[in-house]
Amino acid sequence: MKYFVLSSGSKGNSTALVNDKNEILLIDCGLSLNELNKRLSQAHLSFQQIKAVIITHLHKDHCVCLRAFDKEMIYAHVDSQLDLLADHQLHDYENIDILGFHLLVLPMSHDIEGTIGFLIDYQNEKMAYITDTGYVHVQIQRLMNNCHYYLIESNHDPRMLMLSHRPMYLKQRILSIKGHLSNQDCCVTLSNVMGPNTKEICFLHRSLETNTEELIIQTFYTVMKHREIDVSHIILKIAKQDRCLEGEEIYEPQIEG
């Protein structure tokens, strides 16, 4: 499956799925229009290729340039209060086809109504797209079993978060079941759902203040080693906030003794 994470993090989120007609299904549009065009150019894509936009939720870092798109292009959850801007209203566990991508809508646990993730099937490959959630319910995990691709939130390291200068109410919000996935929670979830088909994991929504790429990778390998899961064949990527994720930026699978 061809995808480009154009940006991921609290300053803006957007991911482009590209079908075999070079049409783009855009997941979130949390960048300014100028910045979105810049990131598309980095991926050798153009704004004109965008034929549909699906919004995970109504926080600004996921929908800031939504008005740049025609209403009939936009898909959002029925509870997201986007009915004036989105022609297509989605429901939990609804199946829908967009540009040849078959999507199953998954409810997420976040502090705004109508937050969703997706299972995406395209040409015999399956992707789980999970971000902005405090935890992943066991029912959702069952549906995520044995995907080829996992694009999943790994937002913070709890220790770094608690030592940060953020106000306590914000720390509590992030750590709550309606907050964001920690590295540990992300990796334990992955250990529960990965299977023989799994070939690539991309970690999303990393906090620049309360997480590091090294901690994400270290946590991943620690969890997998503890659970005796072979991940030697799996490509690991970490989405960037300041630029489109480049395909060569991968972490070679290895578990130190």
mmCIF file of C-alpha atoms in Angstrom:
data_model
loop_
_atom_site.group_PDB
_atom_site.id
_atom_site.type_symbol
_atom_site.label_atom_id
_atom_site.label_comp_id
_atom_site.label_asym_id
_atom_site.label_seq_id
_atom_site.Cartn_x
_atom_site.Cartn_y
_atom_site.Cartn_z
ATOM 1 C CA MET A 1 0.000 0.000 0.000
ATOM 2 C CA LYS A 2 1.398 3.394 -0.994
ATOM 3 C CA TYR A 3 1.239 6.022 1.737
ATOM 4 C CA PHE A 4 3.032 9.213 2.752
ATOM 5 C CA VAL A 5 2.887 10.674 6.253
ATOM 6 C CA LEU A 6 3.079 14.356 5.350
ATOM 7 C CA SER A 7 3.178 15.513 8.972
ATOM 8 C CA SER A 8 2.485 13.997 12.381
ATOM 9 C CA GLY A 9 2.382 15.642 15.788
ATOM 10 C CA SER A 10 0.671 18.356 17.792
ATOM 11 C CA LYS A 11 1.549 21.031 15.201
ATOM 12 C CA GLY A 12 -0.266 19.278 12.363
ATOM 13 C CA ASN A 13 -1.270 15.871 11.025
ATOM 14 C CA SER A 14 -1.855 14.653 7.489
ATOM 15 C CA THR A 15 -1.340 11.358 5.657
ATOM 16 C CA ALA A 16 -1.802 10.657 1.950
ATOM 17 C CA LEU A 17 -2.946 7.277 0.655
ATOM 18 C CA VAL A 18 -2.341 6.921 -3.090
ATOM 19 C CA ASN A 19 -4.244 4.475 -5.286
ATOM 20 C CA ASP A 20 -3.102 2.990 -8.588
ATOM 21 C CA LYS A 21 -4.720 5.907 -10.462
ATOM 22 C CA ASN A 22 -2.490 8.310 -8.493
ATOM 23 C CA GLU A 23 -5.539 9.682 -6.686
ATOM 24 C CA ILE A 24 -5.066 10.731 -3.065
ATOM 25 C CA LEU A 25 -7.260 9.890 -0.100
ATOM 26 C CA LEU A 26 -6.075 12.392 2.495
ATOM 27 C CA ILE A 27 -6.399 11.419 6.153
ATOM 28 C CA ASP A 28 -6.597 14.708 8.079
ATOM 29 C CA CYS A 29 -5.563 18.145 6.867
ATOM 30 C CA GLY A 30 -3.960 19.695 9.932
ATOM 31 C CA LEU A 31 -1.484 21.881 8.041
ATOM 32 C CA SER A 32 -1.894 25.304 6.491
ATOM 33 C CA LEU A 33 -2.669 25.117 2.796
ATOM 34 C CA ASN A 34 0.794 26.411 1.910
ATOM 35 C CA GLU A 35 2.462 23.856 4.168
ATOM 36 C CA LEU A 36 0.262 21.041 2.854
ATOM 37 C CA ASN A 37 1.326 21.867 -0.695
ATOM 38 C CA LYS A 38 4.960 21.939 0.417
ATOM 39 C CA ARG A 39 4.711 18.483 1.999
ATOM 40 C CA LEU A 40 2.882 17.084 -1.029
ATOM 41 C CA SER A 41 5.697 18.389 -3.201
ATOM 42 C CA GLN A 42 8.234 16.625 -0.973
ATOM 43 C CA ALA A 43 6.380 13.385 -1.756
ATOM 44 C CA HIS A 44 6.218 14.254 -5.478
ATOM 45 C CA LEU A 45 2.462 14.667 -5.214
ATOM 46 C CA SER A 46 0.146 17.596 -5.941
ATOM 47 C CA PHE A 47 -2.945 19.149 -4.389
ATOM 48 C CA GLN A 48 -4.904 18.372 -7.555
ATOM 49 C CA GLN A 49 -4.484 14.637 -6.894
ATOM 50 C CA ILE A 50 -6.536 14.875 -3.681
ATOM 51 C CA LYS A 51 -9.986 13.468 -4.446
ATOM 52 C CA ALA A 52 -11.261 12.770 -0.914
ATOM 53 C CA VAL A 53 -10.478 13.900 2.645
ATOM 54 C CA ILE A 54 -11.365 11.953 5.773
ATOM 55 C CA ILE A 55 -11.092 13.619 9.190
ATOM 56 C CA THR A 56 -10.241 11.638 12.326
ATOM 57 C CA HIS A 57 -11.534 14.373 14.665
ATOM 58 C CA LEU A 58 -12.107 18.089 15.042
ATOM 59 C CA HIS A 59 -8.962 19.172 16.881
ATOM 60 C CA LYS A 60 -7.198 21.938 14.968
ATOM 61 C CA ASP A 61 -4.039 19.937 14.308
ATOM 62 C CA HIS A 62 -6.125 17.556 12.195
ATOM 63 C CA CYS A 63 -8.412 19.870 10.222
ATOM 64 C CA VAL A 64 -6.998 23.410 10.025
ATOM 65 C CA CYS A 65 -7.285 23.753 6.220
ATOM 66 C CA LEU A 66 -10.537 21.819 5.832
ATOM 67 C CA ARG A 67 -12.278 24.750 4.139
ATOM 68 C CA ALA A 68 -9.857 24.453 1.214
ATOM 69 C CA PHE A 69 -11.777 21.369 0.074
ATOM 70 C CA ASP A 70 -15.201 21.012 -1.497
ATOM 71 C CA LYS A 71 -17.856 19.749 0.896
ATOM 72 C CA GLU A 72 -18.612 16.696 -1.238
ATOM 73 C CA MET A 73 -14.991 15.519 -0.857
ATOM 74 C CA ILE A 74 -15.085 15.418 2.944
ATOM 75 C CA TYR A 75 -15.855 12.457 5.229
ATOM 76 C CA ALA A 76 -16.206 12.792 9.011
ATOM 77 C CA HIS A 77 -17.916 11.042 11.918
ATOM 78 C CA VAL A 78 -21.538 11.948 12.508
ATOM 79 C CA ASP A 79 -20.678 13.082 16.075
ATOM 80 C CA SER A 80 -17.805 15.336 14.993
ATOM 81 C CA GLN A 81 -20.027 18.398 14.416
ATOM 82 C CA LEU A 82 -18.723 18.740 10.871
ATOM 83 C CA ASP A 83 -22.114 18.348 9.211
ATOM 84 C CA LEU A 84 -21.907 21.862 7.723
ATOM 85 C CA LEU A 85 -18.534 21.130 6.111
ATOM 86 C CA ALA A 86 -18.700 17.411 5.319
ATOM 87 C CA ASP A 87 -21.198 15.787 2.973
ATOM 88 C CA HIS A 88 -20.376 12.263 4.137
ATOM 89 C CA GLN A 89 -21.287 11.342 7.735
ATOM 90 C CA LEU A 90 -19.620 8.203 9.116
ATOM 91 C CA HIS A 91 -20.702 5.894 11.943
ATOM 92 C CA ASP A 92 -18.804 3.535 14.253
ATOM 93 C CA TYR A 93 -17.957 0.216 12.576
ATOM 94 C CA GLU A 94 -19.313 1.402 9.237
ATOM 95 C CA ASN A 95 -17.770 -0.047 6.081
ATOM 96 C CA ILE A 96 -17.187 2.400 3.251
ATOM 97 C CA ASP A 97 -15.347 2.442 -0.073
ATOM 98 C CA ILE A 98 -13.422 5.578 -1.089
ATOM 99 C CA LEU A 99 -11.275 5.704 -4.246
ATOM 100 C CA GLY A 100 -10.907 1.930 -4.170
ATOM 101 C CA PHE A 101 -9.854 1.848 -0.508
ATOM 102 C CA HIS A 102 -12.189 -0.191 1.704
ATOM 103 C CA LEU A 103 -12.387 1.373 5.176
ATOM 104 C CA LEU A 104 -13.830 0.123 8.446
ATOM 105 C CA VAL A 105 -14.491 3.029 10.832
ATOM 106 C CA LEU A 106 -13.135 2.428 14.355
ATOM 107 C CA PRO A 107 -14.149 4.486 17.417
ATOM 108 C CA MET A 108 -11.215 5.937 19.358
ATOM 109 C CA SER A 109 -11.052 7.035 23.013
ATOM 110 C CA HIS A 110 -10.208 10.745 22.903
ATOM 111 C CA ASP A 111 -11.443 13.896 24.586
ATOM 112 C CA ILE A 112 -13.571 15.059 21.668
ATOM 113 C CA GLU A 113 -16.640 13.346 20.255
ATOM 114 C CA GLY A 114 -16.442 11.561 16.938
ATOM 115 C CA THR A 115 -12.752 10.618 17.038
ATOM 116 C CA ILE A 116 -12.061 7.695 14.706
ATOM 117 C CA GLY A 117 -9.365 5.445 13.327
ATOM 118 C CA PHE A 118 -9.541 3.022 10.449
ATOM 119 C CA LEU A 119 -8.826 -0.387 9.076
ATOM 120 C CA ILE A 120 -7.988 0.090 5.415
ATOM 121 C CA ASP A 121 -7.974 -2.674 2.803
ATOM 122 C CA TYR A 122 -6.489 -2.116 -0.628
ATOM 123 C CA GLN A 123 -5.389 -4.692 -3.197
ATOM 124 C CA ASN A 124 -5.041 -7.555 -0.722
ATOM 125 C CA GLU A 125 -3.157 -5.523 1.879
ATOM 126 C CA LYS A 126 -4.511 -4.232 5.188
ATOM 127 C CA MET A 127 -3.505 -1.181 7.209
ATOM 128 C CA ALA A 128 -4.512 -0.117 10.716
ATOM 129 C CA TYR A 129 -4.519 3.660 11.225
ATOM 130 C CA ILE A 130 -4.751 4.423 14.955
ATOM 131 C CA THR A 131 -3.980 7.795 16.506
ATOM 132 C CA ASP A 132 -5.231 10.211 19.165
ATOM 133 C CA THR A 133 -6.575 7.638 21.590
ATOM 134 C CA GLY A 134 -5.953 6.966 25.271
ATOM 135 C CA TYR A 135 -6.109 3.208 24.774
ATOM 136 C CA VAL A 136 -7.085 0.639 22.171
ATOM 137 C CA HIS A 137 -10.100 -1.403 23.242
ATOM 138 C CA VAL A 138 -9.730 -5.182 23.061
ATOM 139 C CA GLN A 139 -12.543 -5.327 20.506
ATOM 140 C CA ILE A 140 -10.597 -2.953 18.258
ATOM 141 C CA GLN A 141 -7.434 -4.989 18.787
ATOM 142 C CA ARG A 142 -9.198 -8.103 17.531
ATOM 143 C CA LEU A 143 -10.116 -6.271 14.346
ATOM 144 C CA MET A 144 -6.512 -5.057 13.967
ATOM 145 C CA ASN A 145 -5.110 -8.578 13.956
ATOM 146 C CA ASN A 146 -2.356 -9.422 11.452
ATOM 147 C CA CYS A 147 -2.316 -6.239 9.355
ATOM 148 C CA HIS A 148 0.424 -5.654 6.805
ATOM 149 C CA TYR A 149 0.902 -2.063 7.990
ATOM 150 C CA TYR A 150 0.374 -0.410 11.365
ATOM 151 C CA LEU A 151 0.332 3.378 11.529
ATOM 152 C CA ILE A 152 -0.139 3.916 15.239
ATOM 153 C CA GLU A 153 0.319 6.630 17.826
ATOM 154 C CA SER A 154 3.352 6.511 20.115
ATOM 155 C CA ASN A 155 2.957 9.918 21.705
ATOM 156 C CA HIS A 156 4.923 10.156 24.922
ATOM 157 C CA ASP A 157 7.177 8.623 27.505
ATOM 158 C CA PRO A 158 5.308 8.900 30.849
ATOM 159 C CA ARG A 159 8.449 9.743 32.820
ATOM 160 C CA MET A 160 9.438 12.520 30.420
ATOM 161 C CA LEU A 161 5.871 13.793 30.494
ATOM 162 C CA MET A 162 5.735 13.981 34.292
ATOM 163 C CA LEU A 163 9.141 15.712 34.428
ATOM 164 C CA SER A 164 8.125 18.267 31.810
ATOM 165 C CA HIS A 165 7.022 21.819 32.588
ATOM 166 C CA ARG A 166 3.520 21.212 31.296
ATOM 167 C CA PRO A 167 0.673 22.031 33.711
ATOM 168 C CA MET A 168 -0.659 19.116 35.744
ATOM 169 C CA TYR A 169 -4.107 19.229 34.136
ATOM 170 C CA LEU A 170 -2.496 18.704 30.718
ATOM 171 C CA LYS A 171 -0.353 15.833 31.994
ATOM 172 C CA GLN A 172 -3.447 14.175 33.445
ATOM 173 C CA ARG A 173 -5.349 14.684 30.197
ATOM 174 C CA ILE A 174 -2.597 13.069 28.118
ATOM 175 C CA LEU A 175 -2.268 10.117 30.520
ATOM 176 C CA SER A 176 -6.020 9.512 30.757
ATOM 177 C CA ILE A 177 -8.023 6.943 28.798
ATOM 178 C CA LYS A 178 -9.175 9.839 26.617
ATOM 179 C CA GLY A 179 -5.674 11.142 26.000
ATOM 180 C CA HIS A 180 -2.805 9.763 23.949
ATOM 181 C CA LEU A 181 -0.997 6.421 23.697
ATOM 182 C CA SER A 182 2.334 6.158 25.494
ATOM 183 C CA ASN A 183 5.251 4.276 23.963
ATOM 184 C CA GLN A 184 4.599 1.324 26.254
ATOM 185 C CA ASP A 185 0.869 1.163 25.529
ATOM 186 C CA CYS A 186 1.512 1.445 21.813
ATOM 187 C CA CYS A 187 4.072 -1.351 21.775
ATOM 188 C CA VAL A 188 2.044 -3.683 23.999
ATOM 189 C CA THR A 189 -0.905 -3.147 21.658
ATOM 190 C CA LEU A 190 1.310 -3.976 18.688
ATOM 191 C CA SER A 191 2.550 -7.123 20.404
ATOM 192 C CA ASN A 192 -1.077 -8.227 20.780
ATOM 193 C CA VAL A 193 -2.045 -7.700 17.147
ATOM 194 C CA MET A 194 0.967 -8.264 14.893
ATOM 195 C CA GLY A 195 1.018 -11.424 12.817
ATOM 196 C CA PRO A 196 2.789 -13.202 9.953
ATOM 197 C CA ASN A 197 1.566 -10.605 7.446
ATOM 198 C CA THR A 198 2.985 -7.656 9.368
ATOM 199 C CA LYS A 199 5.816 -6.023 7.472
ATOM 200 C CA GLU A 200 5.870 -2.333 8.403
ATOM 201 C CA ILE A 201 5.127 -0.155 11.430
ATOM 202 C CA CYS A 202 5.057 3.628 11.386
ATOM 203 C CA PHE A 203 4.870 5.389 14.752
ATOM 204 C CA LEU A 204 2.693 8.528 14.717
ATOM 205 C CA HIS A 205 2.107 11.696 16.745
ATOM 206 C CA ARG A 206 5.410 11.716 18.670
ATOM 207 C CA SER A 207 5.617 14.568 21.162
ATOM 208 C CA LEU A 208 8.720 16.648 20.522
ATOM 209 C CA GLU A 209 8.837 17.659 24.199
ATOM 210 C CA THR A 210 8.034 14.421 26.029
ATOM 211 C CA ASN A 211 9.373 11.685 23.756
ATOM 212 C CA THR A 212 12.331 10.752 21.580
ATOM 213 C CA GLU A 213 12.720 8.501 18.580
ATOM 214 C CA GLU A 214 15.290 6.476 20.503
ATOM 215 C CA LEU A 215 12.825 5.811 23.334
ATOM 216 C CA ILE A 216 10.157 4.635 20.906
ATOM 217 C CA ILE A 217 12.491 2.155 19.254
ATOM 218 C CA GLN A 218 13.982 1.010 22.575
ATOM 219 C CA THR A 219 10.514 0.416 24.025
ATOM 220 C CA PHE A 220 9.419 -1.494 20.939
ATOM 221 C CA TYR A 221 12.346 -3.906 21.055
ATOM 222 C CA THR A 222 12.126 -4.309 24.833
ATOM 223 C CA VAL A 223 8.448 -5.284 24.655
ATOM 224 C CA MET A 224 8.981 -7.638 21.729
ATOM 225 C CA LYS A 225 11.953 -9.308 23.376
ATOM 226 C CA HIS A 226 10.006 -9.765 26.626
ATOM 227 C CA ARG A 227 7.149 -11.370 24.717
ATOM 228 C CA GLU A 228 9.528 -13.424 22.556
ATOM 229 C CA ILE A 229 8.161 -12.032 19.291
ATOM 230 C CA ASP A 230 10.397 -12.173 16.219
ATOM 231 C CA VAL A 231 10.422 -8.728 14.589
ATOM 232 C CA SER A 232 13.535 -9.196 12.466
ATOM 233 C CA HIS A 233 11.516 -8.859 9.248
ATOM 234 C CA ILE A 234 9.560 -5.739 10.217
ATOM 235 C CA ILE A 235 10.433 -2.256 8.927
ATOM 236 C CA LEU A 236 10.091 0.495 11.531
ATOM 237 C CA LYS A 237 9.492 4.156 10.714
ATOM 238 C CA ILE A 238 8.776 7.226 12.813
ATOM 239 C CA ALA A 239 6.668 9.980 11.277
ATOM 240 C CA LYS A 240 8.083 13.506 11.285
ATOM 241 C CA GLN A 241 6.522 16.782 12.371
ATOM 242 C CA ASP A 242 8.602 19.076 10.195
ATOM 243 C CA ARG A 243 8.694 17.210 6.887
ATOM 244 C CA CYS A 244 7.208 14.374 4.889
ATOM 245 C CA LEU A 245 8.421 10.972 6.042
ATOM 246 C CA GLU A 246 11.060 9.783 3.590
ATOM 247 C CA GLY A 247 11.028 6.121 2.648
ATOM 248 C CA GLU A 248 14.685 5.580 3.474
ATOM 249 C CA GLU A 249 14.322 6.763 7.069
ATOM 250 C CA ILE A 250 13.897 3.349 8.639
ATOM 251 C CA TYR A 251 15.215 1.638 11.739
ATOM 252 C CA GLU A 252 16.891 -1.650 11.005
ATOM 253 C CA PRO A 253 15.228 -4.486 12.970
ATOM 254 C CA GLN A 254 17.555 -5.755 15.655
ATOM 255 C CA ILE A 255 17.249 -6.790 19.268
ATOM 256 C CA GLU A 256 20.322 -6.419 21.403
ATOM 257 C CA GLY A 257 21.096 -9.121 23.885
#
